[in-house]
Amino acid sequence: MSAEIVEGFKFEQRHGKDRVRVGRVWKDPSNGFHYFVEWNVGIRLLSNCLNSYVRDDNSDIVATDTMKNTVYVKAKECQEPLTAEAFAILLAKHFTSFYKQVCTAIVKIEEKPWKRIHVDGQPHRHGFELGSGKHLTEVILSKSGALKISSGIEGLALLKTTQSGFEGFIRDKYTLLPETRERMLATAVTATWRYSFESLHSIPSGPTYFTDSYSAVRKVLLDTFFGPPNVGVYSPSVQSTLYQMAKAVLNGFHDISSIHLKMPNLHFLPVNLPNPQNPSVVKFADDVYLPTDEPHGSIEASLSRIHSRM
């Protein structure tokens, strides 16, 4: 929403509801299987309700309680399982079409990684366990039809016990970190990617498109981080690994125009306890570490196609 001039000032505003938590179960009578999602929904509306700020007139406000209730009603109306992206689009379409005052809706959803469990090698009809990494999405839809869709993953915990090093960095009087070609590499990846779709009509019609894309991007991120199962791949720095992961996503998915990766370096510090009388009491040999995540390095970067907008 563009800024308005109010009493000699530039003024921008939006309002919404955060942390609307909803769990939705779908039951398939044909096979007895249940399908489950848990969403944390956030909504922001850009609307023409200036009078509520400057004239004590609330007649143009969509109440945040109404937004919360709308989430539950729309979840109930969805009779078939759908992706977080599809539900965010559904909500954004409702707010921009139902209320004349609303010019743009921004809907963010975090989906917890519940996945079906298997018992004795068989998928359980109604049992689920919590996996790693939240599924994220953000949809920005304007009344004009202009659309932006982002998806992502947060808190994807990854670790490899070798094939990582860090050498050749700047050294000065404040530097204590030794150089190494053998260390553990651990991180919790947050990745956000922007799809190239600019209108509702340009979105692929398949109901599983976003789920399939999310799973495929997640696999590429993991495969690039770890390398082949028998030999792995050497990481000369978190920066280098991050870039290779981002590049692999853009090279593999033409519907994705940009990606942002954040990868904190969660440290496992070598434990080496010298003893003058017996030097071999505890001597580090790439085997005993002190896990610590405070303080930790923070590495992040964005990669986009030349003509794309983040």
Tab-separated table of C-alpha atoms in Angstrom:
chain	number	residue	atom	x	y	z
A	1	MET	CA	0.000	0.000	0.000
A	2	SER	CA	1.382	3.405	-0.929
A	3	ALA	CA	1.880	5.991	1.765
A	4	GLU	CA	-0.802	8.604	2.355
A	5	ILE	CA	-0.203	12.196	3.370
A	6	VAL	CA	-1.894	12.824	6.725
A	7	GLU	CA	-1.587	16.153	8.523
A	8	GLY	CA	1.728	16.812	6.821
A	9	PHE	CA	3.158	13.306	7.484
A	10	LYS	CA	3.647	10.202	5.343
A	11	PHE	CA	1.482	7.436	6.805
A	12	GLU	CA	1.342	3.694	6.039
A	13	GLN	CA	-0.754	1.144	7.880
A	14	ARG	CA	-1.895	-2.468	7.933
A	15	HIS	CA	-3.546	-4.685	10.508
A	16	GLY	CA	-4.163	-8.365	11.005
A	17	LYS	CA	-4.152	-11.422	13.232
A	18	ASP	CA	-1.198	-13.598	14.213
A	19	ARG	CA	-0.808	-17.141	15.542
A	20	VAL	CA	-4.201	-18.445	14.462
A	21	ARG	CA	-3.570	-22.134	15.118
A	22	VAL	CA	-5.718	-24.717	13.382
A	23	GLY	CA	-5.581	-28.491	13.029
A	24	ARG	CA	-7.578	-30.072	10.211
A	25	VAL	CA	-8.439	-33.752	9.778
A	26	TRP	CA	-9.857	-35.216	6.574
A	27	LYS	CA	-11.278	-38.745	6.678
A	28	ASP	CA	-11.403	-40.797	3.503
A	29	PRO	CA	-14.344	-43.207	3.722
A	30	SER	CA	-13.089	-45.196	0.734
A	31	ASN	CA	-9.979	-46.518	2.509
A	32	GLY	CA	-10.324	-45.449	6.147
A	33	PHE	CA	-7.225	-43.245	6.030
A	34	HIS	CA	-7.103	-39.936	7.884
A	35	TYR	CA	-5.111	-36.940	6.616
A	36	PHE	CA	-3.900	-34.254	9.022
A	37	VAL	CA	-2.294	-30.807	8.954
A	38	GLU	CA	-1.452	-28.321	11.696
A	39	TRP	CA	-1.180	-24.710	10.578
A	40	ASN	CA	-0.168	-21.476	12.284
A	41	VAL	CA	-1.752	-18.687	10.230
A	42	GLY	CA	-0.873	-15.001	10.146
A	43	ILE	CA	-2.911	-12.415	8.246
A	44	ARG	CA	-2.195	-8.809	7.290
A	45	LEU	CA	-4.697	-6.636	5.417
A	46	LEU	CA	-3.812	-3.457	3.572
A	47	SER	CA	-7.113	-1.618	3.520
A	48	ASN	CA	-8.700	1.775	3.211
A	49	CYS	CA	-9.469	2.382	6.874
A	50	LEU	CA	-7.654	5.667	7.403
A	51	ASN	CA	-10.640	7.115	9.291
A	52	SER	CA	-10.105	4.660	12.143
A	53	TYR	CA	-6.681	6.171	12.780
A	54	VAL	CA	-7.404	9.876	12.372
A	55	ARG	CA	-11.182	10.353	12.867
A	56	ASP	CA	-12.132	7.694	15.460
A	57	ASP	CA	-14.357	6.044	12.843
A	58	ASN	CA	-14.092	2.220	12.752
A	59	SER	CA	-16.733	1.622	10.083
A	60	ASP	CA	-14.156	0.497	7.477
A	61	ILE	CA	-12.225	-1.944	9.715
A	62	VAL	CA	-12.295	-5.714	9.245
A	63	ALA	CA	-11.942	-6.841	12.872
A	64	THR	CA	-9.021	-9.131	13.637
A	65	ASP	CA	-11.455	-11.452	15.430
A	66	THR	CA	-13.300	-11.770	12.115
A	67	MET	CA	-10.040	-12.779	10.446
A	68	LYS	CA	-9.449	-15.480	13.060
A	69	ASN	CA	-12.953	-16.894	12.656
A	70	THR	CA	-12.619	-16.826	8.878
A	71	VAL	CA	-9.605	-19.153	9.094
A	72	TYR	CA	-11.655	-21.792	10.903
A	73	VAL	CA	-14.677	-21.421	8.619
A	74	LYS	CA	-12.586	-21.723	5.455
A	75	ALA	CA	-10.720	-24.735	6.884
A	76	LYS	CA	-14.087	-26.380	7.523
A	77	GLU	CA	-15.281	-25.598	3.986
A	78	CYS	CA	-12.270	-27.383	2.457
A	79	GLN	CA	-13.640	-30.870	1.942
A	80	GLU	CA	-10.433	-32.313	0.451
A	81	PRO	CA	-6.827	-32.143	1.717
A	82	LEU	CA	-4.955	-29.142	0.359
A	83	THR	CA	-1.535	-27.571	0.609
A	84	ALA	CA	-0.607	-24.684	2.874
A	85	GLU	CA	-0.036	-22.605	-0.276
A	86	ALA	CA	-3.529	-23.397	-1.580
A	87	PHE	CA	-5.112	-22.516	1.767
A	88	ALA	CA	-3.190	-19.232	1.917
A	89	ILE	CA	-4.384	-18.380	-1.605
A	90	LEU	CA	-7.958	-19.261	-0.640
A	91	LEU	CA	-7.837	-16.929	2.372
A	92	ALA	CA	-6.209	-14.104	0.398
A	93	LYS	CA	-8.854	-14.398	-2.347
A	94	HIS	CA	-11.608	-14.204	0.261
A	95	PHE	CA	-10.313	-11.078	1.967
A	96	THR	CA	-9.574	-9.178	-1.253
A	97	SER	CA	-12.901	-10.072	-2.912
A	98	PHE	CA	-15.320	-10.068	0.037
A	99	TYR	CA	-14.316	-6.679	1.501
A	100	LYS	CA	-14.322	-3.636	-0.770
A	101	GLN	CA	-11.999	-1.798	1.647
A	102	VAL	CA	-9.205	-4.401	1.336
A	103	CYS	CA	-6.750	-3.807	-1.497
A	104	THR	CA	-4.116	-6.420	-0.570
A	105	ALA	CA	-4.013	-9.490	1.671
A	106	ILE	CA	-0.813	-11.025	3.028
A	107	VAL	CA	-1.221	-14.538	4.405
A	108	LYS	CA	1.613	-16.449	6.058
A	109	ILE	CA	1.334	-20.079	7.166
A	110	GLU	CA	3.695	-22.307	9.127
A	111	GLU	CA	2.893	-25.993	8.781
A	112	LYS	CA	4.279	-28.417	11.347
A	113	PRO	CA	5.977	-31.457	9.764
A	114	TRP	CA	3.537	-34.155	10.886
A	115	LYS	CA	4.007	-37.305	8.809
A	116	ARG	CA	2.269	-40.646	8.749
A	117	ILE	CA	3.916	-43.383	10.810
A	118	HIS	CA	4.468	-46.937	9.663
A	119	VAL	CA	3.894	-49.937	11.916
A	120	ASP	CA	5.282	-53.333	10.877
A	121	GLY	CA	6.068	-51.808	7.503
A	122	GLN	CA	2.510	-50.657	6.897
A	123	PRO	CA	1.233	-47.045	6.812
A	124	HIS	CA	-0.954	-46.342	9.842
A	125	ARG	CA	-4.427	-45.100	8.985
A	126	HIS	CA	-4.570	-42.397	11.669
A	127	GLY	CA	-1.127	-42.254	13.331
A	128	PHE	CA	1.379	-39.424	12.818
A	129	GLU	CA	4.790	-38.367	14.134
A	130	LEU	CA	6.533	-34.993	14.100
A	131	GLY	CA	9.418	-34.637	11.668
A	132	SER	CA	12.095	-31.957	11.165
A	133	GLY	CA	11.661	-28.555	9.560
A	134	LYS	CA	8.516	-26.423	9.356
A	135	HIS	CA	6.911	-25.840	5.951
A	136	LEU	CA	6.477	-22.091	5.353
A	137	THR	CA	4.462	-20.145	2.824
A	138	GLU	CA	3.568	-16.511	2.180
A	139	VAL	CA	0.957	-15.329	-0.315
A	140	ILE	CA	0.532	-11.649	-1.242
A	141	LEU	CA	-2.560	-11.040	-3.345
A	142	SER	CA	-3.881	-7.670	-4.488
A	143	LYS	CA	-7.413	-6.851	-5.566
A	144	SER	CA	-5.977	-6.208	-9.027
A	145	GLY	CA	-4.942	-9.868	-9.209
A	146	ALA	CA	-1.199	-9.291	-8.770
A	147	LEU	CA	0.263	-12.263	-6.920
A	148	LYS	CA	3.458	-13.243	-5.100
A	149	ILE	CA	3.962	-16.740	-3.667
A	150	SER	CA	6.873	-17.865	-1.529
A	151	SER	CA	7.450	-21.218	0.114
A	152	GLY	CA	10.162	-22.432	2.406
A	153	ILE	CA	11.436	-24.592	5.202
A	154	GLU	CA	12.577	-23.532	8.662
A	155	GLY	CA	14.689	-25.393	11.198
A	156	LEU	CA	15.895	-28.216	8.934
A	157	ALA	CA	18.584	-29.706	11.182
A	158	LEU	CA	21.520	-31.173	9.228
A	159	LEU	CA	24.859	-32.600	10.389
A	160	LYS	CA	27.764	-34.439	8.852
A	161	THR	CA	30.675	-35.750	10.889
A	162	THR	CA	33.411	-35.228	8.288
A	163	GLN	CA	34.114	-33.784	4.820
A	164	SER	CA	34.186	-30.206	6.123
A	165	GLY	CA	36.951	-27.710	6.726
A	166	PHE	CA	37.771	-24.013	7.037
A	167	GLU	CA	41.126	-22.599	5.917
A	168	GLY	CA	42.732	-19.478	4.525
A	169	PHE	CA	40.590	-16.908	6.334
A	170	ILE	CA	41.855	-13.538	7.577
A	171	ARG	CA	44.144	-13.855	10.569
A	172	ASP	CA	45.038	-11.000	12.894
A	173	LYS	CA	45.729	-10.428	16.594
A	174	TYR	CA	42.100	-11.231	17.455
A	175	THR	CA	42.043	-14.576	15.658
A	176	LEU	CA	42.216	-17.731	17.786
A	177	LEU	CA	40.432	-20.192	15.481
A	178	PRO	CA	42.809	-22.810	14.058
A	179	GLU	CA	42.605	-23.796	10.411
A	180	THR	CA	41.361	-27.291	9.660
A	181	ARG	CA	40.438	-29.636	6.840
A	182	GLU	CA	38.625	-31.990	9.183
A	183	ARG	CA	35.681	-30.838	11.260
A	184	MET	CA	32.040	-31.547	11.932
A	185	LEU	CA	29.471	-29.424	10.073
A	186	ALA	CA	26.050	-28.821	11.621
A	187	THR	CA	23.353	-26.284	10.829
A	188	ALA	CA	19.619	-25.596	10.955
A	189	VAL	CA	18.642	-24.470	7.453
A	190	THR	CA	16.013	-21.841	6.789
A	191	ALA	CA	15.271	-21.629	3.065
A	192	THR	CA	12.694	-19.400	1.375
A	193	TRP	CA	12.051	-19.487	-2.347
A	194	ARG	CA	9.886	-17.266	-4.558
A	195	TYR	CA	7.800	-18.782	-7.328
A	196	SER	CA	7.628	-16.961	-10.653
A	197	PHE	CA	3.809	-16.935	-10.806
A	198	GLU	CA	2.399	-13.401	-11.007
A	199	SER	CA	-1.340	-14.142	-11.187
A	200	LEU	CA	-3.776	-16.788	-9.996
A	201	HIS	CA	-4.258	-17.980	-13.577
A	202	SER	CA	-0.561	-18.824	-13.959
A	203	ILE	CA	-0.507	-21.332	-11.070
A	204	PRO	CA	-0.391	-25.008	-12.163
A	205	SER	CA	-3.759	-26.688	-11.675
A	206	GLY	CA	-2.556	-29.918	-10.046
A	207	PRO	CA	-3.695	-30.182	-6.395
A	208	THR	CA	-0.320	-31.574	-5.283
A	209	TYR	CA	1.908	-29.136	-7.212
A	210	PHE	CA	3.149	-27.216	-4.171
A	211	THR	CA	3.554	-30.341	-2.034
A	212	ASP	CA	5.549	-32.030	-4.795
A	213	SER	CA	7.685	-28.913	-5.320
A	214	TYR	CA	8.350	-28.545	-1.601
A	215	SER	CA	9.439	-32.180	-1.282
A	216	ALA	CA	11.619	-31.943	-4.382
A	217	VAL	CA	13.348	-28.719	-3.263
A	218	ARG	CA	13.926	-30.198	0.187
A	219	LYS	CA	15.559	-33.254	-1.406
A	220	VAL	CA	17.847	-31.108	-3.573
A	221	LEU	CA	18.953	-29.106	-0.530
A	222	LEU	CA	19.771	-32.300	1.376
A	223	ASP	CA	21.466	-34.034	-1.545
A	224	THR	CA	23.675	-31.015	-2.209
A	225	PHE	CA	24.612	-30.611	1.472
A	226	PHE	CA	25.567	-34.257	1.987
A	227	GLY	CA	26.787	-35.417	-1.431
A	228	PRO	CA	26.812	-39.059	-2.600
A	229	PRO	CA	26.093	-41.573	0.188
A	230	ASN	CA	29.355	-43.489	-0.132
A	231	VAL	CA	31.832	-40.590	-0.376
A	232	GLY	CA	29.967	-37.384	0.528
A	233	VAL	CA	31.154	-33.992	-0.720
A	234	TYR	CA	33.798	-31.723	0.794
A	235	SER	CA	32.672	-28.375	2.211
A	236	PRO	CA	35.441	-25.730	2.327
A	237	SER	CA	33.075	-23.355	4.171
A	238	VAL	CA	29.431	-22.926	5.057
A	239	GLN	CA	29.400	-20.100	2.510
A	240	SER	CA	30.458	-22.427	-0.292
A	241	THR	CA	27.945	-25.116	0.670
A	242	LEU	CA	25.143	-22.545	0.921
A	243	TYR	CA	25.881	-21.249	-2.578
A	244	GLN	CA	25.948	-24.743	-4.068
A	245	MET	CA	22.602	-25.525	-2.438
A	246	ALA	CA	20.991	-22.320	-3.731
A	247	LYS	CA	22.397	-22.832	-7.233
A	248	ALA	CA	21.142	-26.423	-7.354
A	249	VAL	CA	17.606	-25.257	-6.577
A	250	LEU	CA	17.547	-22.563	-9.272
A	251	ASN	CA	19.115	-24.908	-11.829
A	252	GLY	CA	16.580	-27.628	-11.038
A	253	PHE	CA	13.323	-25.674	-10.797
A	254	HIS	CA	12.441	-23.174	-13.518
A	255	ASP	CA	9.258	-22.118	-11.685
A	256	ILE	CA	11.420	-20.721	-8.871
A	257	SER	CA	12.847	-17.263	-9.499
A	258	SER	CA	14.881	-16.715	-6.317
A	259	ILE	CA	15.926	-18.368	-3.072
A	260	HIS	CA	17.210	-17.104	0.276
A	261	LEU	CA	19.181	-19.398	2.584
A	262	LYS	CA	20.155	-18.877	6.198
A	263	MET	CA	22.538	-21.427	7.704
A	264	PRO	CA	23.875	-20.852	11.230
A	265	ASN	CA	27.100	-22.710	11.937
A	266	LEU	CA	26.222	-24.808	15.004
A	267	HIS	CA	29.551	-25.686	16.554
A	268	PHE	CA	30.861	-28.991	17.813
A	269	LEU	CA	34.094	-28.055	19.545
A	270	PRO	CA	36.911	-30.635	19.811
A	271	VAL	CA	37.479	-31.863	23.367
A	272	ASN	CA	41.163	-32.346	24.177
A	273	LEU	CA	42.129	-32.608	27.856
A	274	PRO	CA	45.920	-32.658	28.200
A	275	ASN	CA	47.513	-34.327	31.203
A	276	PRO	CA	51.261	-33.831	31.786
A	277	GLN	CA	51.572	-37.202	33.534
A	278	ASN	CA	49.493	-39.116	30.971
A	279	PRO	CA	48.974	-37.260	27.651
A	280	SER	CA	46.692	-39.967	26.304
A	281	VAL	CA	43.992	-39.697	28.995
A	282	VAL	CA	41.708	-37.739	26.633
A	283	LYS	CA	43.283	-36.840	23.331
A	284	PHE	CA	41.060	-35.585	20.530
A	285	ALA	CA	41.015	-37.713	17.402
A	286	ASP	CA	37.950	-36.415	15.579
A	287	ASP	CA	35.766	-38.323	17.995
A	288	VAL	CA	34.801	-36.389	21.162
A	289	TYR	CA	33.117	-32.973	20.856
A	290	LEU	CA	31.411	-30.364	22.997
A	291	PRO	CA	28.099	-29.385	21.299
A	292	THR	CA	27.297	-25.681	21.565
A	293	ASP	CA	24.967	-23.326	19.710
A	294	GLU	CA	25.806	-20.090	21.574
A	295	PRO	CA	27.464	-18.116	20.183
A	296	HIS	CA	27.259	-19.419	16.626
A	297	GLY	CA	28.184	-18.199	13.183
A	298	SER	CA	25.403	-16.818	10.998
A	299	ILE	CA	25.693	-17.181	7.234
A	300	GLU	CA	22.938	-16.176	4.803
A	301	ALA	CA	22.611	-15.179	1.170
A	302	SER	CA	20.098	-14.816	-1.659
A	303	LEU	CA	20.381	-16.064	-5.211
A	304	SER	CA	17.995	-15.009	-7.966
A	305	ARG	CA	17.668	-15.032	-11.702
A	306	ILE	CA	18.919	-11.831	-13.346
A	307	HIS	CA	15.466	-10.442	-14.139
A	308	SER	CA	13.579	-11.704	-11.085
A	309	ARG	CA	12.417	-9.717	-8.060
A	310	MET	CA	12.989	-11.105	-4.557
